[in-house]
Amino acid sequence: MNIVVTGGAGFIGANFVYYMLENRPEDRIICYDKLTYAGNLATLEEAQKNKQFKFIKGDIADREAVYKMFEEEKPDIIVNFAAESHVDRSIENPEVFLQTNVIGTSVLMDACRKYGIKRYHQVSTDEVYGDLPLDRPDLFFTEETPLHTSSPYSASKASADLLVMAYHRTFGLPVTISRCSNNYGPFHFPEKLIPLMIINAMHDKKLPVYGDGLNVRDWLFVKDHCAAIEIILRKGKVGEVYNIGGHNERQNIQVVKAILKELGKGEELIEHVTDRKGHDRRYAIDPTKIREELGWEPTTSPEVGIKATVEWYKEHEDWWQNIISGDYQKYYAEMYGKKEIID
Ligand code: NAD
Ligand code: DAU
């Protein structure tokens, strides 16, 4: 099979490339990625040594380039990870989120219609369901939970999901969608909570916790997400949505304290700052469908996963030093410079 992984130079996409090269050595894996600030060829250095792997630089919203890639690579499967993925950036500048996440998805699906495809898989997110209240721990997101988005990012991802389902219903495109909870692990871009806190703590810099720090996220080790997508490709039913999560809910402040403990640093580094606008309170996935229908289970608890992730960042300083030495500094100064300390 020829499997095109869009956004494969980013965090989850790259982990998926490695997962597939290891677990499906008979398949060709083609990464198609625009290499935005979040895409990094250094992440794919090992993959480039594998004859089954190929990298193509390109934008999913560029129709001509996408059609050319389809003509040349003849994909059997598309797994679409390519996206603008950071909520804070979407609050500052929504437009590029619509361009990539919505228009880009529609171009990919048009290409699938034109050239034919065995499967188009859309990597979506639990954020399309909005949030849950903190005082109702009995509530979880199921595949039937209505879409109810909060940020321009989640609105763009929900729009893409609707479009994917419309192409399935109207044109019979063989699609599946997965909606996963928060991922963490190797190659996570340091603008996101866990890598940002690890790297700041390693530099004895303040750890900016938004608001009261009681917001809850449902954390999943990235390799478990990759395994879930691979199972959906093999056994998932066309036209279906699958939620992915492992019931690993943690308050942000708990996660930050666990990182400090792992690094042997003191809690005085924590600084509560101005909250994110429209900040979702709690995400929590009900993974019953994927477990019962496809037999997927997560394998890594947050305790083990966070320890392994901290170790990975300790051992791969070259990888993240390169990233934080460039535009990231400007981003950090702009994004965090205007936040006020609230305790
Ligand atoms: P990321 O920001 O780390 O990587 C995104 C990748 O997409 C980068 O390599 C970037 O260069 C590429 N890209 C961006 N715009 C592109 C375009 N127009 N054309 C081609 N490539 C483009 O993102 P991530 O955290 O790895 O997330 C991957 C996918 O998983 C996204 O669709 C996201 O919505 C979804 N998701 C993420 C999480 C999470 O916790 N990170 C959880 C659930 C779902
Ligand atoms: O739930 C899946 C989503 O998880 C994905 O769809 C997104 O692409 C991914 O970025 C992630 O979104 P979040 O907004 O949950 O992740 P982030 O790492 O940005 O923030 C996690 C929590 O930590 C959130 O409640 C905000 C908080 N936070 C974040 C940062 C960057 C802080 O308190 N301080 C920070 O500096």
mmCIF file of N, CA, C and O in Angstrom, residues 241-321:
data_model
loop_
_atom_site.group_PDB
_atom_site.id
_atom_site.type_symbol
_atom_site.label_atom_id
_atom_site.label_comp_id
_atom_site.label_asym_id
_atom_site.label_seq_id
_atom_site.Cartn_x
_atom_site.Cartn_y
_atom_site.Cartn_z
ATOM 1 N N VAL A 241 -17.000 7.491 13.125
ATOM 2 C CA VAL A 241 -16.120 8.315 13.963
ATOM 3 C C VAL A 241 -15.690 7.457 15.148
ATOM 4 O O VAL A 241 -16.501 6.721 15.708
ATOM 5 N N TYR A 242 -14.405 7.540 15.520
ATOM 6 C CA TYR A 242 -13.913 6.812 16.697
ATOM 7 C C TYR A 242 -13.243 7.792 17.657
ATOM 8 O O TYR A 242 -12.300 8.498 17.276
ATOM 9 N N ASN A 243 -13.714 7.830 18.898
ATOM 10 C CA ASN A 243 -13.027 8.605 19.939
ATOM 11 C C ASN A 243 -11.833 7.807 20.449
ATOM 12 O O ASN A 243 -11.914 6.580 20.581
ATOM 13 N N ILE A 244 -10.746 8.528 20.765
ATOM 14 C CA ILE A 244 -9.538 7.866 21.280
ATOM 15 C C ILE A 244 -9.113 8.554 22.583
ATOM 16 O O ILE A 244 -8.886 9.774 22.590
ATOM 17 N N GLY A 245 -9.001 7.768 23.640
ATOM 18 C CA GLY A 245 -8.566 8.334 24.921
ATOM 19 C C GLY A 245 -8.437 7.205 25.921
ATOM 20 O O GLY A 245 -8.930 6.100 25.686
ATOM 21 N N GLY A 246 -7.758 7.487 27.042
ATOM 22 C CA GLY A 246 -7.486 6.384 27.974
ATOM 23 C C GLY A 246 -7.934 6.641 29.391
ATOM 24 O O GLY A 246 -7.431 6.027 30.327
ATOM 25 N N HIS A 247 -8.899 7.590 29.590
ATOM 26 C CA HIS A 247 -9.354 7.919 30.946
ATOM 27 C C HIS A 247 -8.182 8.347 31.829
ATOM 28 O O HIS A 247 -8.040 7.883 32.956
ATOM 29 N N ASN A 248 -7.341 9.200 31.308
ATOM 30 C CA ASN A 248 -6.203 9.692 32.092
ATOM 31 C C ASN A 248 -6.338 11.190 32.323
ATOM 32 O O ASN A 248 -5.542 11.989 31.842
ATOM 33 N N GLU A 249 -7.369 11.562 33.048
ATOM 34 C CA GLU A 249 -7.629 12.979 33.289
ATOM 35 C C GLU A 249 -6.712 13.519 34.382
ATOM 36 O O GLU A 249 -6.549 12.894 35.429
ATOM 37 N N ARG A 250 -6.118 14.673 34.113
ATOM 38 C CA ARG A 250 -5.280 15.332 35.122
ATOM 39 C C ARG A 250 -5.537 16.837 35.043
ATOM 40 O O ARG A 250 -5.710 17.382 33.951
ATOM 41 N N GLN A 251 -5.518 17.502 36.213
ATOM 42 C CA GLN A 251 -5.544 18.973 36.209
ATOM 43 C C GLN A 251 -4.196 19.463 35.680
ATOM 44 O O GLN A 251 -3.160 18.831 35.946
ATOM 45 N N ASN A 252 -4.202 20.621 35.017
ATOM 46 C CA ASN A 252 -2.934 21.155 34.509
ATOM 47 C C ASN A 252 -1.898 21.286 35.621
ATOM 48 O O ASN A 252 -0.719 20.968 35.442
ATOM 49 N N ILE A 253 -2.359 21.768 36.771
ATOM 50 C CA ILE A 253 -1.416 22.001 37.872
ATOM 51 C C ILE A 253 -0.785 20.686 38.341
ATOM 52 O O ILE A 253 0.396 20.659 38.704
ATOM 53 N N GLN A 254 -1.557 19.597 38.272
ATOM 54 C CA GLN A 254 -1.002 18.274 38.651
ATOM 55 C C GLN A 254 0.091 17.874 37.663
ATOM 56 O O GLN A 254 1.136 17.344 38.054
ATOM 57 N N VAL A 255 -0.161 18.133 36.381
ATOM 58 C CA VAL A 255 0.821 17.764 35.348
ATOM 59 C C VAL A 255 2.105 18.559 35.552
ATOM 60 O O VAL A 255 3.221 18.014 35.521
ATOM 61 N N VAL A 256 1.943 19.859 35.815
ATOM 62 C CA VAL A 256 3.117 20.730 35.981
ATOM 63 C C VAL A 256 3.927 20.300 37.213
ATOM 64 O O VAL A 256 5.167 20.210 37.162
ATOM 65 N N LYS A 257 3.226 19.968 38.282
ATOM 66 C CA LYS A 257 3.937 19.531 39.500
ATOM 67 C C LYS A 257 4.658 18.199 39.271
ATOM 68 O O LYS A 257 5.756 17.984 39.772
ATOM 69 N N ALA A 258 4.022 17.312 38.505
ATOM 70 C CA ALA A 258 4.663 16.012 38.215
ATOM 71 C C ALA A 258 5.959 16.228 37.411
ATOM 72 O O ALA A 258 6.966 15.549 37.640
ATOM 73 N N ILE A 259 5.931 17.183 36.490
ATOM 74 C CA ILE A 259 7.134 17.470 35.684
ATOM 75 C C ILE A 259 8.248 18.025 36.582
ATOM 76 O O ILE A 259 9.410 17.607 36.504
ATOM 77 N N LEU A 260 7.868 18.954 37.469
ATOM 78 C CA LEU A 260 8.873 19.542 38.378
ATOM 79 C C LEU A 260 9.509 18.462 39.247
ATOM 80 O O LEU A 260 10.727 18.436 39.437
ATOM 81 N N LYS A 261 8.655 17.546 39.721
ATOM 82 C CA LYS A 261 9.151 16.466 40.590
ATOM 83 C C LYS A 261 10.136 15.587 39.810
ATOM 84 O O LYS A 261 11.216 15.242 40.303
ATOM 85 N N GLU A 262 9.763 15.274 38.599
ATOM 86 C CA GLU A 262 10.592 14.412 37.750
ATOM 87 C C GLU A 262 11.961 15.040 37.502
ATOM 88 O O GLU A 262 12.975 14.353 37.404
ATOM 89 N N LEU A 263 11.969 16.389 37.401
ATOM 90 C CA LEU A 263 13.222 17.102 37.120
ATOM 91 C C LEU A 263 13.945 17.526 38.403
ATOM 92 O O LEU A 263 15.009 18.159 38.339
ATOM 93 N N GLY A 264 13.344 17.231 39.549
ATOM 94 C CA GLY A 264 13.960 17.621 40.825
ATOM 95 C C GLY A 264 13.979 19.130 41.018
ATOM 96 O O GLY A 264 14.912 19.685 41.611
ATOM 97 N N LYS A 265 12.960 19.826 40.509
ATOM 98 C CA LYS A 265 12.890 21.290 40.646
ATOM 99 C C LYS A 265 11.771 21.677 41.608
ATOM 100 O O LYS A 265 10.806 20.924 41.795
ATOM 101 N N GLY A 266 11.860 22.900 42.155
ATOM 102 C CA GLY A 266 10.897 23.342 43.172
ATOM 103 C C GLY A 266 9.649 23.984 42.571
ATOM 104 O O GLY A 266 9.684 24.547 41.466
ATOM 105 N N GLU A 267 8.556 23.931 43.340
ATOM 106 C CA GLU A 267 7.278 24.466 42.858
ATOM 107 C C GLU A 267 7.254 25.996 42.817
ATOM 108 O O GLU A 267 6.313 26.592 42.293
ATOM 109 N N GLU A 268 8.297 26.646 43.367
ATOM 110 C CA GLU A 268 8.330 28.118 43.315
ATOM 111 C C GLU A 268 8.474 28.615 41.869
ATOM 112 O O GLU A 268 8.254 29.786 41.570
ATOM 113 N N LEU A 269 8.809 27.711 40.962
ATOM 114 C CA LEU A 269 8.911 28.114 39.542
ATOM 115 C C LEU A 269 7.527 28.351 38.914
ATOM 116 O O LEU A 269 7.399 28.998 37.885
ATOM 117 N N ILE A 270 6.479 27.808 39.563
ATOM 118 C CA ILE A 270 5.126 27.943 38.999
ATOM 119 C C ILE A 270 4.644 29.386 39.140
ATOM 120 O O ILE A 270 4.781 30.002 40.202
ATOM 121 N N GLU A 271 4.058 29.923 38.044
ATOM 122 C CA GLU A 271 3.515 31.271 38.071
ATOM 123 C C GLU A 271 2.141 31.236 37.417
ATOM 124 O O GLU A 271 2.038 30.833 36.251
ATOM 125 N N HIS A 272 1.091 31.584 38.135
ATOM 126 C CA HIS A 272 -0.242 31.627 37.516
ATOM 127 C C HIS A 272 -0.357 32.931 36.722
ATOM 128 O O HIS A 272 -0.055 33.997 37.247
ATOM 129 N N VAL A 273 -0.772 32.824 35.474
ATOM 130 C CA VAL A 273 -0.855 34.006 34.606
ATOM 131 C C VAL A 273 -2.264 34.126 34.023
ATOM 132 O O VAL A 273 -3.076 33.199 34.139
ATOM 133 N N THR A 274 -2.514 35.262 33.353
ATOM 134 C CA THR A 274 -3.816 35.528 32.714
ATOM 135 C C THR A 274 -4.313 34.294 31.978
ATOM 136 O O THR A 274 -3.551 33.653 31.241
ATOM 137 N N ASP A 275 -5.590 34.005 32.141
ATOM 138 C CA ASP A 275 -6.160 32.801 31.538
ATOM 139 C C ASP A 275 -6.272 32.940 30.016
ATOM 140 O O ASP A 275 -6.349 34.054 29.492
ATOM 141 N N ARG A 276 -6.309 31.792 29.343
ATOM 142 C CA ARG A 276 -6.587 31.737 27.897
ATOM 143 C C ARG A 276 -8.034 32.202 27.675
ATOM 144 O O ARG A 276 -8.919 31.827 28.446
ATOM 145 N N LYS A 277 -8.286 32.982 26.638
ATOM 146 C CA LYS A 277 -9.673 33.400 26.327
ATOM 147 C C LYS A 277 -10.498 32.168 25.963
ATOM 148 O O LYS A 277 -10.042 31.339 25.167
ATOM 149 N N GLY A 278 -11.708 32.066 26.519
ATOM 150 C CA GLY A 278 -12.609 30.953 26.178
ATOM 151 C C GLY A 278 -12.098 29.594 26.616
ATOM 152 O O GLY A 278 -12.498 28.573 26.056
ATOM 153 N N HIS A 279 -11.213 29.576 27.590
ATOM 154 C CA HIS A 279 -10.486 28.363 28.004
ATOM 155 C C HIS A 279 -11.416 27.192 28.352
ATOM 156 O O HIS A 279 -12.163 27.260 29.338
ATOM 157 N N ASP A 280 -11.320 26.109 27.603
ATOM 158 C CA ASP A 280 -12.127 24.912 27.884
ATOM 159 C C ASP A 280 -11.753 24.355 29.248
ATOM 160 O O ASP A 280 -10.579 24.216 29.572
ATOM 161 N N ARG A 281 -12.775 23.990 30.034
ATOM 162 C CA ARG A 281 -12.540 23.577 31.411
ATOM 163 C C ARG A 281 -12.065 22.124 31.505
ATOM 164 O O ARG A 281 -11.065 21.832 32.128
ATOM 165 N N ARG A 282 -12.835 21.223 30.885
ATOM 166 C CA ARG A 282 -12.462 19.792 31.038
ATOM 167 C C ARG A 282 -12.725 19.031 29.753
ATOM 168 O O ARG A 282 -13.779 19.214 29.127
ATOM 169 N N TYR A 283 -11.748 18.212 29.362
ATOM 170 C CA TYR A 283 -11.951 17.256 28.273
ATOM 171 C C TYR A 283 -11.884 15.857 28.882
ATOM 172 O O TYR A 283 -11.020 15.582 29.722
ATOM 173 N N ALA A 284 -12.776 14.967 28.423
ATOM 174 C CA ALA A 284 -12.730 13.586 28.914
ATOM 175 C C ALA A 284 -13.410 12.691 27.887
ATOM 176 O O ALA A 284 -14.592 12.850 27.585
ATOM 177 N N ILE A 285 -12.632 11.782 27.348
ATOM 178 C CA ILE A 285 -13.118 10.897 26.270
ATOM 179 C C ILE A 285 -13.692 9.597 26.838
ATOM 180 O O ILE A 285 -13.118 9.011 27.751
ATOM 181 N N ASP A 286 -14.809 9.176 26.249
ATOM 182 C CA ASP A 286 -15.310 7.812 26.490
ATOM 183 C C ASP A 286 -14.827 6.943 25.315
ATOM 184 O O ASP A 286 -15.337 7.082 24.200
ATOM 185 N N PRO A 287 -13.862 6.060 25.568
ATOM 186 C CA PRO A 287 -13.289 5.274 24.460
ATOM 187 C C PRO A 287 -13.963 3.906 24.252
ATOM 188 O O PRO A 287 -13.380 3.030 23.625
ATOM 189 N N THR A 288 -15.190 3.743 24.771
ATOM 190 C CA THR A 288 -15.842 2.423 24.722
ATOM 191 C C THR A 288 -15.921 1.870 23.297
ATOM 192 O O THR A 288 -15.640 0.685 23.060
ATOM 193 N N LYS A 289 -16.267 2.732 22.335
ATOM 194 C CA LYS A 289 -16.501 2.228 20.967
ATOM 195 C C LYS A 289 -15.231 1.623 20.370
ATOM 196 O O LYS A 289 -15.250 0.492 19.876
ATOM 197 N N ILE A 290 -14.130 2.328 20.454
ATOM 198 C CA ILE A 290 -12.892 1.809 19.831
ATOM 199 C C ILE A 290 -12.390 0.570 20.593
ATOM 200 O O ILE A 290 -11.836 -0.356 20.000
ATOM 201 N N ARG A 291 -12.627 0.550 21.895
ATOM 202 C CA ARG A 291 -12.186 -0.616 22.667
ATOM 203 C C ARG A 291 -13.030 -1.844 22.314
ATOM 204 O O ARG A 291 -12.504 -2.899 21.982
ATOM 205 N N GLU A 292 -14.348 -1.658 22.323
ATOM 206 C CA GLU A 292 -15.220 -2.828 22.106
ATOM 207 C C GLU A 292 -15.283 -3.269 20.646
ATOM 208 O O GLU A 292 -15.314 -4.457 20.352
ATOM 209 N N GLU A 293 -15.291 -2.300 19.723
ATOM 210 C CA GLU A 293 -15.436 -2.690 18.306
ATOM 211 C C GLU A 293 -14.112 -3.044 17.645
ATOM 212 O O GLU A 293 -14.058 -3.906 16.781
ATOM 213 N N LEU A 294 -13.021 -2.363 18.051
ATOM 214 C CA LEU A 294 -11.745 -2.594 17.349
ATOM 215 C C LEU A 294 -10.674 -3.217 18.243
ATOM 216 O O LEU A 294 -9.592 -3.566 17.780
ATOM 217 N N GLY A 295 -10.945 -3.315 19.524
ATOM 218 C CA GLY A 295 -10.001 -3.973 20.435
ATOM 219 C C GLY A 295 -8.787 -3.126 20.793
ATOM 220 O O GLY A 295 -7.757 -3.655 21.218
ATOM 221 N N TRP A 296 -8.906 -1.804 20.665
ATOM 222 C CA TRP A 296 -7.770 -0.930 21.030
ATOM 223 C C TRP A 296 -7.797 -0.591 22.521
ATOM 224 O O TRP A 296 -8.857 -0.301 23.072
ATOM 225 N N GLU A 297 -6.617 -0.624 23.136
ATOM 226 C CA GLU A 297 -6.464 -0.188 24.539
ATOM 227 C C GLU A 297 -5.168 0.601 24.636
ATOM 228 O O GLU A 297 -4.167 0.196 24.028
ATOM 229 N N PRO A 298 -5.132 1.667 25.420
ATOM 230 C CA PRO A 298 -3.848 2.351 25.620
ATOM 231 C C PRO A 298 -2.918 1.495 26.474
ATOM 232 O O PRO A 298 -3.393 0.672 27.270
ATOM 233 N N THR A 299 -1.618 1.713 26.323
ATOM 234 C CA THR A 299 -0.675 0.862 27.056
ATOM 235 C C THR A 299 0.189 1.646 28.050
ATOM 236 O O THR A 299 0.876 1.050 28.868
ATOM 237 N N THR A 300 0.175 2.993 27.958
ATOM 238 C CA THR A 300 1.109 3.781 28.777
ATOM 239 C C THR A 300 0.359 4.718 29.720
ATOM 240 O O THR A 300 -0.385 5.593 29.252
ATOM 241 N N SER A 301 0.557 4.580 31.005
ATOM 242 C CA SER A 301 -0.091 5.483 31.970
ATOM 243 C C SER A 301 0.647 6.821 31.958
ATOM 244 O O SER A 301 1.829 6.883 31.585
ATOM 245 N N PRO A 302 -0.013 7.919 32.380
ATOM 246 C CA PRO A 302 0.672 9.218 32.411
ATOM 247 C C PRO A 302 1.917 9.199 33.301
ATOM 248 O O PRO A 302 2.897 9.881 32.994
ATOM 249 N N GLU A 303 1.891 8.420 34.386
ATOM 250 C CA GLU A 303 3.055 8.387 35.294
ATOM 251 C C GLU A 303 4.277 7.879 34.525
ATOM 252 O O GLU A 303 5.343 8.494 34.528
ATOM 253 N N VAL A 304 4.091 6.754 33.819
ATOM 254 C CA VAL A 304 5.190 6.176 33.039
ATOM 255 C C VAL A 304 5.519 7.091 31.849
ATOM 256 O O VAL A 304 6.680 7.381 31.551
ATOM 257 N N GLY A 305 4.472 7.574 31.176
ATOM 258 C CA GLY A 305 4.657 8.369 29.957
ATOM 259 C C GLY A 305 5.344 9.701 30.225
ATOM 260 O O GLY A 305 6.214 10.127 29.462
ATOM 261 N N ILE A 306 4.973 10.349 31.322
ATOM 262 C CA ILE A 306 5.592 11.664 31.603
ATOM 263 C C ILE A 306 7.058 11.478 31.975
ATOM 264 O O ILE A 306 7.933 12.227 31.531
ATOM 265 N N LYS A 307 7.336 10.432 32.728
ATOM 266 C CA LYS A 307 8.731 10.122 33.079
ATOM 267 C C LYS A 307 9.548 9.894 31.787
ATOM 268 O O LYS A 307 10.624 10.467 31.604
ATOM 269 N N ALA A 308 8.994 9.075 30.889
ATOM 270 C CA ALA A 308 9.696 8.764 29.634
ATOM 271 C C ALA A 308 9.870 10.030 28.779
ATOM 272 O O ALA A 308 10.907 10.225 28.140
ATOM 273 N N THR A 309 8.862 10.887 28.814
ATOM 274 C CA THR A 309 8.927 12.111 27.996
ATOM 275 C C THR A 309 9.981 13.072 28.548
ATOM 276 O O THR A 309 10.779 13.644 27.786
ATOM 277 N N VAL A 310 10.023 13.225 29.865
ATOM 278 C CA VAL A 310 11.050 14.090 30.471
ATOM 279 C C VAL A 310 12.439 13.547 30.104
ATOM 280 O O VAL A 310 13.334 14.308 29.693
ATOM 281 N N GLU A 311 12.606 12.238 30.188
ATOM 282 C CA GLU A 311 13.892 11.612 29.816
ATOM 283 C C GLU A 311 14.243 11.935 28.369
ATOM 284 O O GLU A 311 15.370 12.263 28.029
ATOM 285 N N TRP A 312 13.218 11.819 27.492
ATOM 286 C CA TRP A 312 13.452 12.063 26.062
ATOM 287 C C TRP A 312 13.949 13.500 25.840
ATOM 288 O O TRP A 312 14.899 13.726 25.093
ATOM 289 N N TYR A 313 13.325 14.461 26.524
ATOM 290 C CA TYR A 313 13.759 15.864 26.348
ATOM 291 C C TYR A 313 15.162 16.091 26.922
ATOM 292 O O TYR A 313 15.936 16.879 26.384
ATOM 293 N N LYS A 314 15.492 15.346 27.985
ATOM 294 C CA LYS A 314 16.852 15.459 28.541
ATOM 295 C C LYS A 314 17.865 14.940 27.529
ATOM 296 O O LYS A 314 18.960 15.481 27.388
ATOM 297 N N GLU A 315 17.491 13.847 26.844
ATOM 298 C CA GLU A 315 18.436 13.195 25.921
ATOM 299 C C GLU A 315 18.462 13.813 24.530
ATOM 300 O O GLU A 315 19.326 13.471 23.723
ATOM 301 N N HIS A 316 17.514 14.669 24.202
ATOM 302 C CA HIS A 316 17.428 15.211 22.839
ATOM 303 C C HIS A 316 17.473 16.735 22.832
ATOM 304 O O HIS A 316 16.687 17.394 22.156
ATOM 305 N N GLU A 317 18.441 17.242 23.597
ATOM 306 C CA GLU A 317 18.546 18.694 23.721
ATOM 307 C C GLU A 317 18.816 19.356 22.356
ATOM 308 O O GLU A 317 18.300 20.438 22.081
ATOM 309 N N ASP A 318 19.589 18.666 21.504
ATOM 310 C CA ASP A 318 19.878 19.236 20.176
ATOM 311 C C ASP A 318 18.596 19.534 19.415
ATOM 312 O O ASP A 318 18.469 20.567 18.760
ATOM 313 N N TRP A 319 17.659 18.558 19.502
ATOM 314 C CA TRP A 319 16.398 18.695 18.758
ATOM 315 C C TRP A 319 15.647 19.949 19.186
ATOM 316 O O TRP A 319 15.261 20.769 18.356
ATOM 317 N N TRP A 320 15.468 20.143 20.513
ATOM 318 C CA TRP A 320 14.648 21.286 20.929
ATOM 319 C C TRP A 320 15.425 22.599 21.024
ATOM 320 O O TRP A 320 14.859 23.675 20.854
ATOM 321 N N GLN A 321 16.758 22.500 21.241
ATOM 322 C CA GLN A 321 17.552 23.740 21.256
ATOM 323 C C GLN A 321 17.461 24.432 19.899
ATOM 324 O O GLN A 321 17.339 25.647 19.803
#
